[in-house]
Tab-separated table of C-alpha atoms and ligand atoms in Angstrom:
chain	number	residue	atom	x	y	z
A	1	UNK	CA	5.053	-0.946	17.004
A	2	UNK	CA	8.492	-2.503	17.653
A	3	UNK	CA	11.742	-0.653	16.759
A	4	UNK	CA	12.807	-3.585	14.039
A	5	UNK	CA	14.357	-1.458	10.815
A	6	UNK	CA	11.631	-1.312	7.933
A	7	UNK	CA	13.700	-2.051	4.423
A	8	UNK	CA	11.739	0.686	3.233
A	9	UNK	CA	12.563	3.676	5.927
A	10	UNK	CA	15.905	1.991	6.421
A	11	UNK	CA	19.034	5.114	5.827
A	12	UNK	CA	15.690	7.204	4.536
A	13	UNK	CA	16.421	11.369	5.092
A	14	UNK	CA	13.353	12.492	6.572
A	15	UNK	CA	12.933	16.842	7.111
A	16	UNK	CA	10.235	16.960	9.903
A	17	UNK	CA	8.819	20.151	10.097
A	18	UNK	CA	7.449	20.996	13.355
A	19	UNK	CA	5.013	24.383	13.971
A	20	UNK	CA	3.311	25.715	16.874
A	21	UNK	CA	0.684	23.853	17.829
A	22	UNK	CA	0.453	22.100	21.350
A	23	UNK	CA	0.364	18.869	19.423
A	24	UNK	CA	4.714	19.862	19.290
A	25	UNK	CA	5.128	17.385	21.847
A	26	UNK	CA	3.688	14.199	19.876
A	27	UNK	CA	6.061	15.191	17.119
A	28	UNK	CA	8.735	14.121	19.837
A	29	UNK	CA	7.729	10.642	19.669
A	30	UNK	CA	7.182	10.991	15.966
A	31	UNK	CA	10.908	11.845	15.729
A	32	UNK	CA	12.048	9.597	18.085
A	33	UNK	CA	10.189	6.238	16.762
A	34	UNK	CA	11.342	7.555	13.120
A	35	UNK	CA	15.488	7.421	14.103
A	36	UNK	CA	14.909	4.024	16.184
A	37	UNK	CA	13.451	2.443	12.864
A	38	UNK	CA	16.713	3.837	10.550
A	39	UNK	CA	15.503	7.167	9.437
A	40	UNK	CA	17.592	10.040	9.628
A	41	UNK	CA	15.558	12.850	11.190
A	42	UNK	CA	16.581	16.434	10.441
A	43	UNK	CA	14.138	18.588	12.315
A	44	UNK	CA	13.046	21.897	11.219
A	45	UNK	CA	11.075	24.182	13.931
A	46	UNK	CA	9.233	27.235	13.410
A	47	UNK	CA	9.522	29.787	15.858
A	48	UNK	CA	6.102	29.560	17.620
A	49	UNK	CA	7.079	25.885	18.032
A	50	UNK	CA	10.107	26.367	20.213
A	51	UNK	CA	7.400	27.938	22.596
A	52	UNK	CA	6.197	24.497	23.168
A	53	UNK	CA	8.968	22.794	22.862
A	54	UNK	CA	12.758	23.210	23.055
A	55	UNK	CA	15.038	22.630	19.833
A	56	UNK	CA	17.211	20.683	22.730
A	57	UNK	CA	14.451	17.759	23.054
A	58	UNK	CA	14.497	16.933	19.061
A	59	UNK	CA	18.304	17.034	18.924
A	60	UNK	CA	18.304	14.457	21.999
A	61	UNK	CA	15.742	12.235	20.548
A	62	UNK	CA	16.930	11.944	16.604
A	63	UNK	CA	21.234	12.740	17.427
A	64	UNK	CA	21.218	15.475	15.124
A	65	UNK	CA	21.149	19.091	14.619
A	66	UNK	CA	17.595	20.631	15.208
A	67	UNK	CA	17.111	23.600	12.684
A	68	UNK	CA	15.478	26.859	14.064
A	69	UNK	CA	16.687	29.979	11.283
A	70	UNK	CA	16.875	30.190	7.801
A	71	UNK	CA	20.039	32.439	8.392
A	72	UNK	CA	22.744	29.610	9.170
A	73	UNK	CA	24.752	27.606	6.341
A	74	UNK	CA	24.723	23.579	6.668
A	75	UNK	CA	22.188	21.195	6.950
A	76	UNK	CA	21.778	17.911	4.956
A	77	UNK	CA	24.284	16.264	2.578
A	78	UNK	CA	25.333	20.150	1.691
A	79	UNK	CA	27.298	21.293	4.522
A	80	UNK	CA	28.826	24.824	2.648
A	81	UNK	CA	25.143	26.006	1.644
A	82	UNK	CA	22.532	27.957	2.980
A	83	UNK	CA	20.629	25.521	4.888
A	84	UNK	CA	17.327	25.400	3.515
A	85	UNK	CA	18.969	24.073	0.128
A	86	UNK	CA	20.937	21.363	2.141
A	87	UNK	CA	18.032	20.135	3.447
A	88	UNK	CA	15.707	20.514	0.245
A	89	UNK	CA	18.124	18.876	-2.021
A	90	UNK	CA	18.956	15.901	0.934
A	91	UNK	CA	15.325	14.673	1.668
A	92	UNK	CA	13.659	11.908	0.265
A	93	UNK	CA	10.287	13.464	1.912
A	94	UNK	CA	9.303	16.311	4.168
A	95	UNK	CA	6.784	16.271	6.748
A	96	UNK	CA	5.015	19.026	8.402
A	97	UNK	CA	4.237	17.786	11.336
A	98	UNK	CA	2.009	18.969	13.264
A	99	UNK	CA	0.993	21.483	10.811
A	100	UNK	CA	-0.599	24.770	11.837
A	101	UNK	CA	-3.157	27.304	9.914
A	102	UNK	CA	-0.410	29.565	9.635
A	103	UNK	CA	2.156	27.741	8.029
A	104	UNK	CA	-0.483	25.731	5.866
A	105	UNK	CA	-1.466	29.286	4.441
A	106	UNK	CA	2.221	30.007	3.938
A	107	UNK	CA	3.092	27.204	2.493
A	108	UNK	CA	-0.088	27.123	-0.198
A	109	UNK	CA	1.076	30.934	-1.100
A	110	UNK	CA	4.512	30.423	-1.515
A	111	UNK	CA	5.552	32.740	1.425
A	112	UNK	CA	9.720	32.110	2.530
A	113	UNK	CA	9.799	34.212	5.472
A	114	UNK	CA	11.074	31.039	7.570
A	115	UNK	CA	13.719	28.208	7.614
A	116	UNK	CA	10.214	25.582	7.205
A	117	UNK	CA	8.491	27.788	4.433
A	118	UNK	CA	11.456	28.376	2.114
A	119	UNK	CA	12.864	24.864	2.819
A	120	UNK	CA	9.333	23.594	1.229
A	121	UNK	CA	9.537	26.018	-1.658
A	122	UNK	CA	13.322	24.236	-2.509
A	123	UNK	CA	12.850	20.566	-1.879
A	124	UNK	CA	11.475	18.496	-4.918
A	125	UNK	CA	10.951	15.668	-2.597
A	126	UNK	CA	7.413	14.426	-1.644
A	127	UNK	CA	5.488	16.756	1.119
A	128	UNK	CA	2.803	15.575	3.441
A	129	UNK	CA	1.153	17.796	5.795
A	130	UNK	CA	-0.704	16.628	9.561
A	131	UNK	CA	-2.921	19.422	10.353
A	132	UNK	CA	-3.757	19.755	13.974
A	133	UNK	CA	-5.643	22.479	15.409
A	134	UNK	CA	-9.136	23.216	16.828
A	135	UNK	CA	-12.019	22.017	15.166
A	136	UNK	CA	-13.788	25.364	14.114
A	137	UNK	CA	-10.234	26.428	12.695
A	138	UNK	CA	-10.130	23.270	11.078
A	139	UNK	CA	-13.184	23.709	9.242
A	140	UNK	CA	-12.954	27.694	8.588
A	141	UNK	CA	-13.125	28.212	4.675
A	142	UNK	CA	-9.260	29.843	4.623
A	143	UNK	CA	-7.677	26.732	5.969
A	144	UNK	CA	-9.990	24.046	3.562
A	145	UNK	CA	-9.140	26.167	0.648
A	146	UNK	CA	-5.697	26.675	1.491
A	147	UNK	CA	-5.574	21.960	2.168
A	148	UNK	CA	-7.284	21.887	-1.514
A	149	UNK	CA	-4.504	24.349	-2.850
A	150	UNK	CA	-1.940	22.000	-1.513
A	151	UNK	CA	-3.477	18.815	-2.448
A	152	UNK	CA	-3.863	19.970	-5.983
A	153	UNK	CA	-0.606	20.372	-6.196
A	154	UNK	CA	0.330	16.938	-4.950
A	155	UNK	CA	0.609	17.488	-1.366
A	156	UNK	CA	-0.589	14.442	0.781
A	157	UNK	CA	-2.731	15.316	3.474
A	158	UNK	CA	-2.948	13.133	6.553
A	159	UNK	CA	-6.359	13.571	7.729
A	160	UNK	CA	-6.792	15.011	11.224
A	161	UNK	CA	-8.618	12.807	13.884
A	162	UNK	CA	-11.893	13.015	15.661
A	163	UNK	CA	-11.944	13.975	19.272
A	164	UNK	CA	-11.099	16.287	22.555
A	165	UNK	CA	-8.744	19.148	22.144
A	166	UNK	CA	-6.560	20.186	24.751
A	167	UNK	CA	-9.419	23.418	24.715
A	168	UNK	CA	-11.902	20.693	26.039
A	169	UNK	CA	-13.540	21.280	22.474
A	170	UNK	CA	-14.698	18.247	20.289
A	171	UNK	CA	-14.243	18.469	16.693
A	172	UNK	CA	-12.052	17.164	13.797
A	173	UNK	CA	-8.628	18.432	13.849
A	174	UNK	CA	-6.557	15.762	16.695
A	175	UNK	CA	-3.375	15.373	15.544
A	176	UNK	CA	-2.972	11.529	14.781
A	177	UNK	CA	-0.571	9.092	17.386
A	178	UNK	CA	2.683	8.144	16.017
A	179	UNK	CA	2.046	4.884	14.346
A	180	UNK	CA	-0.496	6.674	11.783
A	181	UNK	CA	1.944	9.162	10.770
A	182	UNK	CA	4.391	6.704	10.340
A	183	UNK	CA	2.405	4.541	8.192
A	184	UNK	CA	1.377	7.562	6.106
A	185	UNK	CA	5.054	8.169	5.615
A	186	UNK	CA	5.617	4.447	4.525
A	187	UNK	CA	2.754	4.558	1.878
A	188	UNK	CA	3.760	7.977	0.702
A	189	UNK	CA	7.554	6.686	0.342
A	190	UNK	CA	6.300	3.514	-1.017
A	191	UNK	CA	4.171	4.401	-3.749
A	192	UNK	CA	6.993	4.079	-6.709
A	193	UNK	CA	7.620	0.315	-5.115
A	194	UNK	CA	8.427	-3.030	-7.725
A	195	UNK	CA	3.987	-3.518	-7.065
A	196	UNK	CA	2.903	0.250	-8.326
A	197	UNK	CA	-0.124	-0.205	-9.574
A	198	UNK	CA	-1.109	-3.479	-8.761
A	199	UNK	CA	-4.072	-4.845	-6.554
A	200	UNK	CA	-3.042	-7.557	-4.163
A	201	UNK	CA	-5.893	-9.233	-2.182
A	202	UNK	CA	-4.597	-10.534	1.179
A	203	UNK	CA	-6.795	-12.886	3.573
A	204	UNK	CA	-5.822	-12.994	7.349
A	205	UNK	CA	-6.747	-14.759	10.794
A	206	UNK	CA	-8.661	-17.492	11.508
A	207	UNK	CA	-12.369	-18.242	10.272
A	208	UNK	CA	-15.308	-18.427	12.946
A	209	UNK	CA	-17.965	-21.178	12.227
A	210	UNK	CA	-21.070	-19.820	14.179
A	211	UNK	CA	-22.597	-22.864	16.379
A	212	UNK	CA	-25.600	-20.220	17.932
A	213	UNK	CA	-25.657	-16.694	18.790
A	214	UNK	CA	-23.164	-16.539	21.267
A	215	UNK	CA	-20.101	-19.677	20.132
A	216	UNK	CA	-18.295	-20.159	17.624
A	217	UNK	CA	-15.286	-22.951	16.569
A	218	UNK	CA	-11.949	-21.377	15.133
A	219	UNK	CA	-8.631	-21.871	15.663
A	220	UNK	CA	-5.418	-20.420	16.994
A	221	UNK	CA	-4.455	-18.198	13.804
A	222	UNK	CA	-3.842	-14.574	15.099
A	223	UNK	CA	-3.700	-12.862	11.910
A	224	UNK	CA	-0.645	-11.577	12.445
A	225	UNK	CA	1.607	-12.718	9.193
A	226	UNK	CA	-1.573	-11.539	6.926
A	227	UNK	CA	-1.480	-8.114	8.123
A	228	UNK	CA	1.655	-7.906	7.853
A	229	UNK	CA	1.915	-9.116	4.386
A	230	UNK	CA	-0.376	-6.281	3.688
A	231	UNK	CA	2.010	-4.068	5.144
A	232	UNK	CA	4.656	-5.463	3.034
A	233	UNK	CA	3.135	-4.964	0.360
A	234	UNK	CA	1.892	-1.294	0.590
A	235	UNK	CA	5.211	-0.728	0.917
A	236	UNK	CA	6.092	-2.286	-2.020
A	237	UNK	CA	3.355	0.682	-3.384
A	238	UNK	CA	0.485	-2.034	-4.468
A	239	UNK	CA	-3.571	-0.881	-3.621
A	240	UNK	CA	-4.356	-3.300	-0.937
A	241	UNK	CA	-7.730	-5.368	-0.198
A	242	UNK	CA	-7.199	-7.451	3.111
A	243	UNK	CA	-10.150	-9.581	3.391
A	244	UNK	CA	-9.836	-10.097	7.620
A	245	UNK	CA	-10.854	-12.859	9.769
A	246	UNK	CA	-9.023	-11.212	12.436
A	247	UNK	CA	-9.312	-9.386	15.479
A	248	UNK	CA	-7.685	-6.613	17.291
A	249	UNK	CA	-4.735	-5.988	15.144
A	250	UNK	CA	-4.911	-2.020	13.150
A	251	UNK	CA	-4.568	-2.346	9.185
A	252	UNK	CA	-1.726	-0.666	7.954
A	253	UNK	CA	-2.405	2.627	6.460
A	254	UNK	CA	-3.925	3.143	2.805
A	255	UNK	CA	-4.930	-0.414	3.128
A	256	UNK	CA	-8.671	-1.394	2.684
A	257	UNK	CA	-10.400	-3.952	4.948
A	258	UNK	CA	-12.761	-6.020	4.788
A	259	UNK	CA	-14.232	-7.616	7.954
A	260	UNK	CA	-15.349	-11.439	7.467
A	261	UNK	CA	-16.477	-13.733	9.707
A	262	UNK	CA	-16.740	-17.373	8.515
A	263	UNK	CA	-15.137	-19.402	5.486
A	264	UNK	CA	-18.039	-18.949	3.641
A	265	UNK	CA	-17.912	-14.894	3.703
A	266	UNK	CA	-14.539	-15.311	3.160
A	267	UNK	CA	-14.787	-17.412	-0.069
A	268	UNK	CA	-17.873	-14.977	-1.381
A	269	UNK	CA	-16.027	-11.846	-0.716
A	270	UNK	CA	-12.277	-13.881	-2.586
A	271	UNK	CA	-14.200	-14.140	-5.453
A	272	UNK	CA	-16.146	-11.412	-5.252
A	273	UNK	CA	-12.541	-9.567	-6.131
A	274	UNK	CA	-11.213	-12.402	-7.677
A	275	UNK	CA	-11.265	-10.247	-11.434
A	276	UNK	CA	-9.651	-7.452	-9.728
A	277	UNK	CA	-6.846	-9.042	-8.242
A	278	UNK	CA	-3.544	-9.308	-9.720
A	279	UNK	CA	-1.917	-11.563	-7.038
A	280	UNK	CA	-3.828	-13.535	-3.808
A	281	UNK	CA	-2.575	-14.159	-0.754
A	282	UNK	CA	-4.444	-16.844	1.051
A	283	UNK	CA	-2.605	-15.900	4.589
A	284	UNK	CA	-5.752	-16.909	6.483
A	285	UNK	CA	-6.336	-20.198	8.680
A	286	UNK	CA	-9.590	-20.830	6.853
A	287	UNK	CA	-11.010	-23.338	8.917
A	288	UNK	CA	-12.196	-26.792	7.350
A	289	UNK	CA	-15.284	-27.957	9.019
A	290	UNK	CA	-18.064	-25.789	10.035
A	291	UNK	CA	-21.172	-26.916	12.173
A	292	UNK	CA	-24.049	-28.202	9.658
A	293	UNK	CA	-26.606	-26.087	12.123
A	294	UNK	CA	-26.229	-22.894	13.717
A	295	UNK	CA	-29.226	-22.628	16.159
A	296	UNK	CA	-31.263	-19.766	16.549
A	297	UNK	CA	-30.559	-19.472	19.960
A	298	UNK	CA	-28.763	-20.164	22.461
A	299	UNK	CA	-27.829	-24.089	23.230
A	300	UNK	CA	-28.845	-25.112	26.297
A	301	UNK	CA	-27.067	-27.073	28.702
A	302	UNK	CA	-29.648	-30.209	29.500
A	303	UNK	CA	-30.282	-31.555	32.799
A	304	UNK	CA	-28.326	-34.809	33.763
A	305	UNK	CA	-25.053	-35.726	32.098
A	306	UNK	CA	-26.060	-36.146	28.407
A	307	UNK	CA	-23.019	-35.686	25.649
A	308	UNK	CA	-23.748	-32.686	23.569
A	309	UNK	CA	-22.962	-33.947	19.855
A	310	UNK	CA	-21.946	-31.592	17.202
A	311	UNK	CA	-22.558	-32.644	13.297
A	312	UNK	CA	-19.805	-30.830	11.302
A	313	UNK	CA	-19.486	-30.214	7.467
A	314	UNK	CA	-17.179	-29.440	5.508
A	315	UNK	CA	-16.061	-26.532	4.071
A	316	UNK	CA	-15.395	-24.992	0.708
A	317	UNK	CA	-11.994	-24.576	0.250
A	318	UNK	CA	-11.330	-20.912	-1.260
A	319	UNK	CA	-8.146	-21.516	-3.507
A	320	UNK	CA	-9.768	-24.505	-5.452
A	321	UNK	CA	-12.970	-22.219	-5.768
A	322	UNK	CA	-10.322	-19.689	-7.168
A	323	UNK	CA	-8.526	-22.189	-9.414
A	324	UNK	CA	-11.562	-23.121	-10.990
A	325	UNK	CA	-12.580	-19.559	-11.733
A	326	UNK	CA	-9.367	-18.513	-12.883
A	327	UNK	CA	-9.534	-20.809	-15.589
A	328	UNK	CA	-11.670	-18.723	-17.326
A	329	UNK	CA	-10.613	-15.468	-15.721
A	330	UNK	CA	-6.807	-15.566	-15.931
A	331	UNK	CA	-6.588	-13.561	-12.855
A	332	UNK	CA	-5.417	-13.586	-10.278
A	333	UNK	CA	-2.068	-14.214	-11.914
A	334	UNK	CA	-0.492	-15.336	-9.210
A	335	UNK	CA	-2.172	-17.031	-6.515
A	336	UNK	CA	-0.035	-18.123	-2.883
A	337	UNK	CA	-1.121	-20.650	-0.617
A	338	UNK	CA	-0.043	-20.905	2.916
A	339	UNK	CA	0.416	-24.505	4.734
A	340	UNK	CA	0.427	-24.956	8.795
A	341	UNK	CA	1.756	-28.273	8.926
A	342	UNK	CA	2.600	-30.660	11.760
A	343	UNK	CA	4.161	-33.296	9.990
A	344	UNK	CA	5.970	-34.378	7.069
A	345	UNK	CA	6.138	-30.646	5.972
A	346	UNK	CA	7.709	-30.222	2.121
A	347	UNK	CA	5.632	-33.106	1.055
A	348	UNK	CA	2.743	-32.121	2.388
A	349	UNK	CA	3.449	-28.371	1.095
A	350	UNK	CA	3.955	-29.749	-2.336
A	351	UNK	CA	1.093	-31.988	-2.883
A	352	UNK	CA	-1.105	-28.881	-1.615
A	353	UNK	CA	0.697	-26.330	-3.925
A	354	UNK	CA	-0.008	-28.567	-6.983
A	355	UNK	CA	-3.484	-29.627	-6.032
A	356	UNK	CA	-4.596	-25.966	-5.432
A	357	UNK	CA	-2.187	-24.599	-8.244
A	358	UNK	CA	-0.961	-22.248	-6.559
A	359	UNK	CA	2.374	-20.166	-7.791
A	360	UNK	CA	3.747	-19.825	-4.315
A	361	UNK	CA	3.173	-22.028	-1.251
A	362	UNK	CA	4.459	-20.474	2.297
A	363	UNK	CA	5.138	-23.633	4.376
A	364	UNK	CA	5.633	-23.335	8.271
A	365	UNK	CA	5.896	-26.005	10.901
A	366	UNK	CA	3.612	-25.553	13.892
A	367	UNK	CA	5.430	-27.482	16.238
A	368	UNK	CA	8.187	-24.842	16.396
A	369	UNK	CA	7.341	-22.461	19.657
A	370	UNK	CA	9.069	-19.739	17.301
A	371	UNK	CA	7.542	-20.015	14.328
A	372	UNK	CA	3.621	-20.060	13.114
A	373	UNK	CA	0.877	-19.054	14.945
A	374	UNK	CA	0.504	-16.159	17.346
A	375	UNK	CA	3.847	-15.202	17.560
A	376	UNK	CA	5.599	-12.560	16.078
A	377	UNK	CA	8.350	-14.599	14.450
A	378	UNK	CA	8.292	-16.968	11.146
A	379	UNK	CA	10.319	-19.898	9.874
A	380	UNK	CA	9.051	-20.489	6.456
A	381	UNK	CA	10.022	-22.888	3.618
A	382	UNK	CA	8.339	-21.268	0.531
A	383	UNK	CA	7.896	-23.614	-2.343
A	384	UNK	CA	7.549	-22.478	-6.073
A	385	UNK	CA	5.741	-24.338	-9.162
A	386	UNK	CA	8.991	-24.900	-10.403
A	387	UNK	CA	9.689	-27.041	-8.121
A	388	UNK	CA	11.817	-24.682	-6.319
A	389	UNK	CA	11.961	-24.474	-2.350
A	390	UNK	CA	13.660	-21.684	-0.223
A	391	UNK	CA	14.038	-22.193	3.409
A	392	UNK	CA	14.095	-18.851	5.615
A	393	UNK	CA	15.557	-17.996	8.638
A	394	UNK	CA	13.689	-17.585	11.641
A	395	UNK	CA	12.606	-14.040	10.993
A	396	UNK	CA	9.668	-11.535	12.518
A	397	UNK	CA	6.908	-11.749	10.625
A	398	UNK	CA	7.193	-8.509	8.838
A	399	UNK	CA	10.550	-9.695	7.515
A	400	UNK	CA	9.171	-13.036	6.095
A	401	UNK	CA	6.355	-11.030	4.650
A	402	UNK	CA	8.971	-8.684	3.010
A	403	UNK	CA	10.491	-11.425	1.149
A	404	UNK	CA	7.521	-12.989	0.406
A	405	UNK	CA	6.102	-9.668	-1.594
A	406	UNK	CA	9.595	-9.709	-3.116
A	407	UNK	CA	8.805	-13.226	-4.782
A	408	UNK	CA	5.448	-12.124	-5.872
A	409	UNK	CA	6.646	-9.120	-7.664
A	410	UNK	CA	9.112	-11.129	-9.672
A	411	UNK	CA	6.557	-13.209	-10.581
A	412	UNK	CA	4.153	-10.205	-11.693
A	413	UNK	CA	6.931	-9.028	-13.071
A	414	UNK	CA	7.614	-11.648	-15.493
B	501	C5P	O1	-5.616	-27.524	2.812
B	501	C5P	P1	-5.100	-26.551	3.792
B	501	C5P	O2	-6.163	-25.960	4.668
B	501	C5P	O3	-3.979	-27.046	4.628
B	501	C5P	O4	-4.492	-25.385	2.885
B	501	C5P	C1	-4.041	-24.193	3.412
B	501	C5P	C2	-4.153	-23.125	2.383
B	501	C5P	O5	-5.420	-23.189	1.745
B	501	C5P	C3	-4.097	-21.740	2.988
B	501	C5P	O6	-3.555	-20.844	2.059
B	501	C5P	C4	-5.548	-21.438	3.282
B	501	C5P	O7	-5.783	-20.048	3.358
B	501	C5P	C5	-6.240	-22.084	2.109
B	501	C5P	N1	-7.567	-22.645	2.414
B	501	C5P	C6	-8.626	-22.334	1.593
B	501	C5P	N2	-9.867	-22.832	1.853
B	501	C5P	C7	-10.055	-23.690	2.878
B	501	C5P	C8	-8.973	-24.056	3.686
B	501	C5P	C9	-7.735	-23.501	3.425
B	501	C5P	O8	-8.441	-21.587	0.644
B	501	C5P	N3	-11.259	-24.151	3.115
């Protein structure tokens, strides 16, 4: 993950809770990754966790006081009180991170015997817990019943991972890595967004067209504004379907993939959801010929120097199938086209936008080394059915996505 600010963490008050669990020391990164993306970080440590790690190592990482006892005054945007209402009335969410049996029983009974405890009794922001301890604890009756007490109650739980625990044990109850929590943090924060209650379907990456078993034609598409268009707009607090063509890049949390392969899956699985969807993004470099055979096996390479000729079809091409449908449908109400062009850009961009009827077409110019595929920065025109057109800056990709959701939500909003 790169240290760019994130509009929606950006000048966020975050109370990190941290308890005494060996996990203490991931929390570190946790804290530090949090104040390098524009969160302020006021850390609140339990006693069993300064046996793990010092309060020192929290101040150095977030530049702020680290909170040990509920007997000093200060903390948060009320310097003259106690300090557990300072920080209660300050936060815009708390997170108990790593979370231990003890305090998760505390916490569901309403104990205030510490600093963390009371401080969750006074704060009316969101909570979210990360349990992390060993597997058979995990699982013990007292701690499940204590999680269900807590989630009933509203309390987000970020499920523990799968795996080895510094015990050499294997069970459920691994404290996630940093990039988990943080995403559970955006989609916690981001639920009241401008897209609340909305489902956005998002395609990403580039399309393989099967030629046998083992080859495939696609193209250079990495995926990379799609997913994080999806990011953008979980964020922005809409349920998420990314329909992926991509490889190797993690879906942002909450959001629900769906691996595809070819243009065809691609198209049944759009309109599979097309009824569901109140805006589609058609991020994905859908390619536009696919070979008319795909052998059984493996092509072999002939004796001698004979040509190897490859028949190629054509394609359906998803948003028309969509405009056709939505005819009918009326959904989705908006629909946003992408365009990777090489030439003649805007008039390309426009003929495509009306042809397609699309709402939104994204328009970038793959000759730019900045810009388009595979890297992480954009430079997009985006064109409205207004006739409208808005050039961007050159912009990381999670920025351009950003104000992309921003002009879909207008328009959902209208
Ligand atoms: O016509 P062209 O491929 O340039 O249009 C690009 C836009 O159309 C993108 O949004 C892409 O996802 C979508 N597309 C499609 N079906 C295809 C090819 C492209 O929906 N077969």
């Amino acid at each position: 993950m790169d240290s760019e600010r994130i509009t929606l963490l950006d000048g966020k008050r975050i109370l990190l809770g941290v308890t005494g669990s060996i996990a203490c020391y991931k929390a570190v990164d946790l804290a530090s990754k949090l104040t390098q993306l524009g969160v302020q970080v006021d850390v609140i440590m339990t006693e069993a966790a300064q046996q793990f790690v010092t309060p020192l190592t929290f101040q150095a990482v977030t530049g702020r006081p680290v909170y040990t006892s509920m007997w000093t005054s200060g903390g948060g945007s009320l310097p003259t009180h106690v300090a557990h209402v300072g920080l209660a009335e300050s936060a815009d969410l708390l997170i108990v991170a790593p979370a231990t049996a003890n305090t998760l029983a505390k916490l569901a009974h309403g104990l205030a015997d510490d600093l963390l405890a009371i401080t969750a009794l006074a704060t009316t922001a969101p909570i979210l817990i990360s349990p992390a301890m060993d597997g058979h604890m995990y699982a013990s009756l007292a701690v499940q019943e204590n999680l269900a007490i807590l989630q009933g109650r509203g309390v987000t739980l970020i499920e523990p991972e799968t795996g080895r625990f510094a015990s050499g044990l294997v069970g459920v109850g691994r404290f996630p890595e940093t990039p988990k929590l943080i995403g559970a943090i955006r989609h916690r924060l981001g639920r009241s967004g401008a897209l609340k209650g909305k489902n956005l379907v998002i395609t990403a990456g580039g399309t393989r067209e099967p030629l046998d078993p083992v080859r495939f034609i696609t193209n250079r598409s990495s995926g990379k504004q799609g997913y994080a268009l999806a990011q953008a707009a979980a964020d922005a607090g809409a349920e998420v379907m990314l329909i992926s063509a991509a490889r190797g890049l993690t879906a942002p949390y909450g959001v629900q993939v769906i691996p595809v392969e070819s243009a065809y899956q691609m198209q049944q699985t759009v309109l599979t959801h097309q009824a569901g969807a109140d805006a589609l993004i058609m991020a994905a470099a859908v390619a536009d010929f696919r070979p008319r055979t795909i052998s059984d096996q493996k092509i072999k390479k002939t004796s001698g120097n004979d040509p190897l000729t490859l028949h190629l079809e054509k394609n359906p091409d998803i948003l028309l199938s969509v405009k056709e449908r939505r005819r009918d449908l009326h959904r989705p109400r908006v629909v946003v086209g992408f365009a990777a062009e090489s030439e003649d850009l805007i008039a390309h961009a426009r003929e495509k936008l009306e042809r397609k009827g699309l709402d939104l077409l994204v328009a970038n110019d793959i000759t730019a080394k900045d810009a388009g595929f595979d890297v992480d920065t954009n430079r997009v025109v985006i064109l409205d059915a207004r006739g409208g057109q808005e050039a961007l800056e050159l912009a990381s990709k999670a920025h351009v996505a950003e104000h992309i959701i921003q002009r879909v939500a207008q328009l959902l909003g209208q």
